[in-house]
PDB file of C-alpha atoms in Angstrom:
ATOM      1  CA  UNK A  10     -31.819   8.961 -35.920  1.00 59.00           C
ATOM      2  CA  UNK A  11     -32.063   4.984 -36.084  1.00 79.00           C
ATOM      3  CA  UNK A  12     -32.190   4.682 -31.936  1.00 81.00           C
ATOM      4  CA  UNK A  13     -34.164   7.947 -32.218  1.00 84.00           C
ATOM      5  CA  UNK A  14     -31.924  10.795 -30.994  1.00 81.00           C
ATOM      6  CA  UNK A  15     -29.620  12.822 -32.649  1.00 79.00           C
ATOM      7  CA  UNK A  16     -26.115  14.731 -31.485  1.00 81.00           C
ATOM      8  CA  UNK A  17     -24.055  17.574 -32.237  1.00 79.00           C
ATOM      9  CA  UNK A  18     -20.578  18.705 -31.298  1.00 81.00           C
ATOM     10  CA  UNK A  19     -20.121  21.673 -29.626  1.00 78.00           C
ATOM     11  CA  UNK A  20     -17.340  24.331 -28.813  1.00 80.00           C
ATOM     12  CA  UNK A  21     -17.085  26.918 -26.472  1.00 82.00           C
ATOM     13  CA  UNK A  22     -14.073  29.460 -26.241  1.00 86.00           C
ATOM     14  CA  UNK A  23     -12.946  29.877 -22.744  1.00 88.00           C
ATOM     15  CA  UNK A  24     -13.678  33.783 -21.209  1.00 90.00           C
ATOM     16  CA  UNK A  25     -10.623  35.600 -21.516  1.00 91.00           C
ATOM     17  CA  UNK A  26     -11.675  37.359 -17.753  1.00 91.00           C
ATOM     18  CA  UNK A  27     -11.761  33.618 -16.395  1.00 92.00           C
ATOM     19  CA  UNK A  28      -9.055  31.970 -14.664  1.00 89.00           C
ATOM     20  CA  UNK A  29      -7.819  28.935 -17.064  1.00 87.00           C
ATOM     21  CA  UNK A  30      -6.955  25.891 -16.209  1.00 86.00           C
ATOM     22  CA  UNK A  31      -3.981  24.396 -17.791  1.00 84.00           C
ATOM     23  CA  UNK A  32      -4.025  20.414 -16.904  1.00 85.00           C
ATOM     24  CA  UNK A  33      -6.785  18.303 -19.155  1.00 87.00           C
ATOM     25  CA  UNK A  34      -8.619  16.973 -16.793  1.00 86.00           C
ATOM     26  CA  UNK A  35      -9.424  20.164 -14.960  1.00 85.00           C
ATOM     27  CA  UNK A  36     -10.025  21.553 -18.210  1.00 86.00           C
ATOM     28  CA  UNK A  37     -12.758  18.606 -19.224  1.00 87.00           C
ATOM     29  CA  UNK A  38     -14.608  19.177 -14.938  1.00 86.00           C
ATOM     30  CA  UNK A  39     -14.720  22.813 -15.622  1.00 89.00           C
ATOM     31  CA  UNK A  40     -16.836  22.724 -19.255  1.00 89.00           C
ATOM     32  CA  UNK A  41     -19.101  20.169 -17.554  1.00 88.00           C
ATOM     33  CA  UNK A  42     -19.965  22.823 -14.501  1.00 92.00           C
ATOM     34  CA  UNK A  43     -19.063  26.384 -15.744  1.00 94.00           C
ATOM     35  CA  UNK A  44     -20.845  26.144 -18.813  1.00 93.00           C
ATOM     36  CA  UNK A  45     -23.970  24.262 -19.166  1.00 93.00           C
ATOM     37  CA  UNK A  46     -26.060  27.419 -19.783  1.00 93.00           C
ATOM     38  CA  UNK A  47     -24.138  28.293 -22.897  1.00 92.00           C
ATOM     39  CA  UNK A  48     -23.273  25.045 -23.632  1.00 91.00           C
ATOM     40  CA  UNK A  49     -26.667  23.521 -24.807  1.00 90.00           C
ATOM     41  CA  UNK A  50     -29.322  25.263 -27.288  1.00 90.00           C
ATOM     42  CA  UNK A  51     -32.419  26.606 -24.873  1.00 93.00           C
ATOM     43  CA  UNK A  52     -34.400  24.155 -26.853  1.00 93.00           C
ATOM     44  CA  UNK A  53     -32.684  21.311 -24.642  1.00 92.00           C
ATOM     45  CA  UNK A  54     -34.282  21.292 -21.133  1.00 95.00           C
ATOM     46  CA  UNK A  55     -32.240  18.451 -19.413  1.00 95.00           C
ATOM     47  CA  UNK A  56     -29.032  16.789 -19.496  1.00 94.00           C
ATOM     48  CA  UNK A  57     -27.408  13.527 -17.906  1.00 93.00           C
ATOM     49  CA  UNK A  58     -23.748  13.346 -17.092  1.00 91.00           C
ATOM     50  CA  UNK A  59     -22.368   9.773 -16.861  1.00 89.00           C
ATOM     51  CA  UNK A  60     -18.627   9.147 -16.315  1.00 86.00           C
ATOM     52  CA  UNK A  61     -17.415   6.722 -18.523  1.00 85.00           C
ATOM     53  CA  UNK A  62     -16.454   4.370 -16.127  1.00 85.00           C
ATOM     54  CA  UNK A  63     -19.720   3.815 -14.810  1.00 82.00           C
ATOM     55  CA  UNK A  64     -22.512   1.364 -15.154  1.00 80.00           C
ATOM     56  CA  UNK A  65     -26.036   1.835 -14.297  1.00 77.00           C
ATOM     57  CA  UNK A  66     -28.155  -0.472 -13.448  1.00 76.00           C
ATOM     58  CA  UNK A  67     -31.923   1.976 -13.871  1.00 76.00           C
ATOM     59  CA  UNK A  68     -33.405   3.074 -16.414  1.00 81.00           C
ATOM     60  CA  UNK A  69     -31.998   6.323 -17.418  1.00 85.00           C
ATOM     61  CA  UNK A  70     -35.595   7.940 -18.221  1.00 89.00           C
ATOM     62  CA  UNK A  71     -36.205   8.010 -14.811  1.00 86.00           C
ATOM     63  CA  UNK A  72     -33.555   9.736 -14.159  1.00 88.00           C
ATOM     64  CA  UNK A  73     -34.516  12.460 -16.887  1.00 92.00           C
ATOM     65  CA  UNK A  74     -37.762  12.721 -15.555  1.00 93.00           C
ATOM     66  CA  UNK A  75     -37.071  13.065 -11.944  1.00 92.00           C
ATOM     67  CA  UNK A  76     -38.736  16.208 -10.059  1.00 95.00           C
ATOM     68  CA  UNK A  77     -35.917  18.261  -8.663  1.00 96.00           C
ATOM     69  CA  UNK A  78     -38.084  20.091  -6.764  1.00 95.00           C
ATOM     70  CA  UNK A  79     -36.877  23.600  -7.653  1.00 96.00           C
ATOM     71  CA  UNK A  80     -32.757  22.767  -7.775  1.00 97.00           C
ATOM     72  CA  UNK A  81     -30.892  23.348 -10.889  1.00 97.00           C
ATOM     73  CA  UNK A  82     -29.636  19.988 -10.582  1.00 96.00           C
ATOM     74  CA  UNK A  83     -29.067  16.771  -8.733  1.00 94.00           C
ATOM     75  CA  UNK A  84     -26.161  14.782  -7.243  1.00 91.00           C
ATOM     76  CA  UNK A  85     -25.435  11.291  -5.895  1.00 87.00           C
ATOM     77  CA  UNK A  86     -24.843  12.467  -2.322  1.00 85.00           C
ATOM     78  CA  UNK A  87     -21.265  10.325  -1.540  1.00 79.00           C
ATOM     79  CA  UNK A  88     -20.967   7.307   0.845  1.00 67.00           C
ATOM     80  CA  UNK A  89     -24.538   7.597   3.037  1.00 57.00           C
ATOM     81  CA  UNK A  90     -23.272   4.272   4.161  1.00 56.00           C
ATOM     82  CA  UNK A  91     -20.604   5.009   7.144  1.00 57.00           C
ATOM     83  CA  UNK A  92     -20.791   1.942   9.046  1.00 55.00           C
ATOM     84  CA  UNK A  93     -17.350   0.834   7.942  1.00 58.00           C
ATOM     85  CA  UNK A  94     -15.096   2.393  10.832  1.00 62.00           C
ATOM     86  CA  UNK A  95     -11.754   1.552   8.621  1.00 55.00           C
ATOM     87  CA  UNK A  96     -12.842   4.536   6.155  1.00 52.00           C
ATOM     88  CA  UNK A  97     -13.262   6.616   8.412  1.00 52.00           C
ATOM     89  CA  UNK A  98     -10.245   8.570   8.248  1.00 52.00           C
ATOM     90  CA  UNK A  99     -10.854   9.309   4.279  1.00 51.00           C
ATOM     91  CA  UNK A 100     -14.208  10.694   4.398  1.00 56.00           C
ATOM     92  CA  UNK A 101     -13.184  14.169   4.028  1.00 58.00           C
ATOM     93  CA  UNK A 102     -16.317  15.284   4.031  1.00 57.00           C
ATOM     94  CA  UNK A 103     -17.025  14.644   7.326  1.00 56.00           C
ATOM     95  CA  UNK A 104     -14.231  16.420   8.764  1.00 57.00           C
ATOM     96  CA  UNK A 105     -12.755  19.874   9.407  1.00 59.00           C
ATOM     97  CA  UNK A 106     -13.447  22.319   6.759  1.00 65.00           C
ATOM     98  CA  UNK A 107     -16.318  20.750   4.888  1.00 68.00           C
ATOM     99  CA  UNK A 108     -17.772  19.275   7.826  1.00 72.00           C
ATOM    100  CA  UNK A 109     -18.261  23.206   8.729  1.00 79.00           C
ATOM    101  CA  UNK A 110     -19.016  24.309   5.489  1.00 73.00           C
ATOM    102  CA  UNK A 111     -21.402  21.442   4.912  1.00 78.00           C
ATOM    103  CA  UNK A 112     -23.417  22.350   8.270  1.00 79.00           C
ATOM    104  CA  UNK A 113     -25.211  18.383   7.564  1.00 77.00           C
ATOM    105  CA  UNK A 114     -25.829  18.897   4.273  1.00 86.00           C
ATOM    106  CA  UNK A 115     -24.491  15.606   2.090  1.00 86.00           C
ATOM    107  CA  UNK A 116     -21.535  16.172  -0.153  1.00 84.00           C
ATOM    108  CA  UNK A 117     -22.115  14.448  -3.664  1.00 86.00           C
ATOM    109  CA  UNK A 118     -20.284  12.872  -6.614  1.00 84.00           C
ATOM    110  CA  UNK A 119     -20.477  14.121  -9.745  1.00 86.00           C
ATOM    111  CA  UNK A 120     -20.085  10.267 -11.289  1.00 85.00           C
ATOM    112  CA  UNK A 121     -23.802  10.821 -12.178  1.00 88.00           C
ATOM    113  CA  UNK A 122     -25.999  14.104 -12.448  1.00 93.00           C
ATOM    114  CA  UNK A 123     -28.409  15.338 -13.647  1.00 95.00           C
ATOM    115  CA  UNK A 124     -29.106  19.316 -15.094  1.00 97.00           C
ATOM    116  CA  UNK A 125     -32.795  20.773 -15.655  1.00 97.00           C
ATOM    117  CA  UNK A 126     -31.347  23.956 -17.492  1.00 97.00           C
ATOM    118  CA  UNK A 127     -34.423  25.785 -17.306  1.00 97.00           C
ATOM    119  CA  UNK A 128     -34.002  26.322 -13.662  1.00 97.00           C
ATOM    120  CA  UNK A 129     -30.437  26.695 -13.786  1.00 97.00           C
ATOM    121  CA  UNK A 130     -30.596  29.550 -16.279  1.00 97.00           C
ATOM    122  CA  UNK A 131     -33.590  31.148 -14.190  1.00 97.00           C
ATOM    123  CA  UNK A 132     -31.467  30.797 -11.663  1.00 97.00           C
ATOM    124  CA  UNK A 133     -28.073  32.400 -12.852  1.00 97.00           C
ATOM    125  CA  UNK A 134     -26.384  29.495 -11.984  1.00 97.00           C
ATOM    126  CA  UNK A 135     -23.547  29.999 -14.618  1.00 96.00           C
ATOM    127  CA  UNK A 136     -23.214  33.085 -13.959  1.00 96.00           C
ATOM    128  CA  UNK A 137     -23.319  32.286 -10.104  1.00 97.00           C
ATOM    129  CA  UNK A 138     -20.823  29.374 -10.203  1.00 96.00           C
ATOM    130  CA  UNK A 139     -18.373  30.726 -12.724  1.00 95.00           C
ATOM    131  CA  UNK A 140     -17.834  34.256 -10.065  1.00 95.00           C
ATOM    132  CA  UNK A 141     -17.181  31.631  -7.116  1.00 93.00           C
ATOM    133  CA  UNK A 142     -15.136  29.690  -9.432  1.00 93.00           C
ATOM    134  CA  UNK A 143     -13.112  33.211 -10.409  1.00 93.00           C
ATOM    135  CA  UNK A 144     -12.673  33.809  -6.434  1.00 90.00           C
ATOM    136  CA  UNK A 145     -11.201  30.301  -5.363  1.00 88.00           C
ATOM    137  CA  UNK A 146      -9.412  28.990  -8.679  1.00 87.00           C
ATOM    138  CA  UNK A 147      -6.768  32.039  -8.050  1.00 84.00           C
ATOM    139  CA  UNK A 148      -5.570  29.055  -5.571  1.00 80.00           C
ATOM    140  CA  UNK A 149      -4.589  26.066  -6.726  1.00 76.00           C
ATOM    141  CA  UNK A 150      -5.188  24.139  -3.697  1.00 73.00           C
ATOM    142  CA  UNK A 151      -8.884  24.868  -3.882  1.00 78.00           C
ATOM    143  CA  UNK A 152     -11.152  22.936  -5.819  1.00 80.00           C
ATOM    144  CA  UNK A 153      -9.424  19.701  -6.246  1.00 79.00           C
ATOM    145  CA  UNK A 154     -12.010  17.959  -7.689  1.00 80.00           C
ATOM    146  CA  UNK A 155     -13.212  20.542  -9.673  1.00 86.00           C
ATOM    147  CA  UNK A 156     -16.934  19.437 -11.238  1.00 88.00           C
ATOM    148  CA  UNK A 157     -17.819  17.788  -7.795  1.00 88.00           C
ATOM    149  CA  UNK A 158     -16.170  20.579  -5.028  1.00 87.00           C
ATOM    150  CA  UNK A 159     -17.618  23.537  -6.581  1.00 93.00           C
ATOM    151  CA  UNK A 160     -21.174  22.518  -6.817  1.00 93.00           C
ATOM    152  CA  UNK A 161     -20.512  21.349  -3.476  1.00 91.00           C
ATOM    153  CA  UNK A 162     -19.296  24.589  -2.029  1.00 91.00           C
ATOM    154  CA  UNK A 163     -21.980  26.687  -3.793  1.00 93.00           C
ATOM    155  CA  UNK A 164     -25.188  24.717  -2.521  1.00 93.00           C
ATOM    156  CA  UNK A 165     -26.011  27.140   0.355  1.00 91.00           C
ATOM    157  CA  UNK A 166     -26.479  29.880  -2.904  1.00 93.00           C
ATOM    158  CA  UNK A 167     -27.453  26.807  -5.550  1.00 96.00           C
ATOM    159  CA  UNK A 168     -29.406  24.166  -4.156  1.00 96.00           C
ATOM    160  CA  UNK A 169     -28.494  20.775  -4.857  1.00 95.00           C
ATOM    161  CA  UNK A 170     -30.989  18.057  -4.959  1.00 96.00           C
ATOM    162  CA  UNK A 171     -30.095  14.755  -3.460  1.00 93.00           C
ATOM    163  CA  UNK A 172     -30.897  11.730  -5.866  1.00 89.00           C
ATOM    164  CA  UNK A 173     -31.790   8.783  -4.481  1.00 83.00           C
ATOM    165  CA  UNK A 174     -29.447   5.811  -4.622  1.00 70.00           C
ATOM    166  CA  UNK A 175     -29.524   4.078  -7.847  1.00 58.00           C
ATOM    167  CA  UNK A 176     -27.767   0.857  -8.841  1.00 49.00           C
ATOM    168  CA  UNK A 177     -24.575   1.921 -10.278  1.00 48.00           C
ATOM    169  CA  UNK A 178     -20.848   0.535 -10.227  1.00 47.00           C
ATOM    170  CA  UNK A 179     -17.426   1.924 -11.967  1.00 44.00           C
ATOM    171  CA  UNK A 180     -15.321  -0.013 -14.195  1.00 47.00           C
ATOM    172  CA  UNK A 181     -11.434  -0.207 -12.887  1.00 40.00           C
TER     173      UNK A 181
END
């Protein structure tokens, strides 16, 4: 209450129809996606992810009060920048299977995002996200980055919205 917010813990028992994933990290992407609309009381209308390992350089307010015009949520897309021709070989995402899946839509990060869960309830979007997730996690070579590839994947049913690029760097 002194800075003027207050938290809770939460806990959430995994759906005994879902696929589980067994190693931690997995475990820790899938709460952040699958879940948000159980997650959080209705009384909360927006959330911020930040990985730990980042530093932002914006207000974060600005952030919270961003217009998503109409998506659930919104992603840093990854690397606009492709001038450097010695990464091109690792941008994925601009190649083969996501290049076609993509059809020129960005893929983003989820190192930063943001969640208006009003929309994404009105939406479905659990609902919608967790029955793609129950389809493609019965293969363990899809969805390696879990929190980040299924958002990704499901943006032609769940439309991301493309935050602009903010001054941010990660800690190594």
């Amino acid at each position: 209450v002194e800075l003027g917010f207050e938290f809770e813990f939460v806990t959430y028992a995994w759906p005994h129809w879902l696929h589980r994933q067994t190693e931690k990290q997995r475990v820790m992407w899938s709460y952040k996606i699958l879940f948000l609309d159980v997650l959080f009381p209705v009384a909360v209308k927006k959330v911020i992810f930040l990985d730990a390992d980042l530093i932002l350089r914006t207000d974060i307010k600005e952030l919270y009060d961003l217009d998503l015009g109409g998506a659930p949520y919104g992603y840093t897309p990854f690397c606009q920048e492709n001038s450097r021709e010695d990464t091109a070989g690792f941008r994925f995402w601009q190649q083969a299977w996501w290049q076609n899946h993509l059809s020129g839509r960005p893929y983003h990060i989820s190192a930063l995002y943001v969640v208006d869960l009003d929309e994404f309830r009105k939406l479905r979007a659990g609902d919608r996200l967790r029955s793609i997730y129950a389809d493609m996690s019965q293969d363990e070579n899809s969805l390696a980055n879990l929190d980040q590839d299924l958002p990704n994947y499901a943006q032609h049913q769940i439309p991301i919205f493309s935050l602009p690029q903010v001054r941010m760097r990660f800690l190594h």
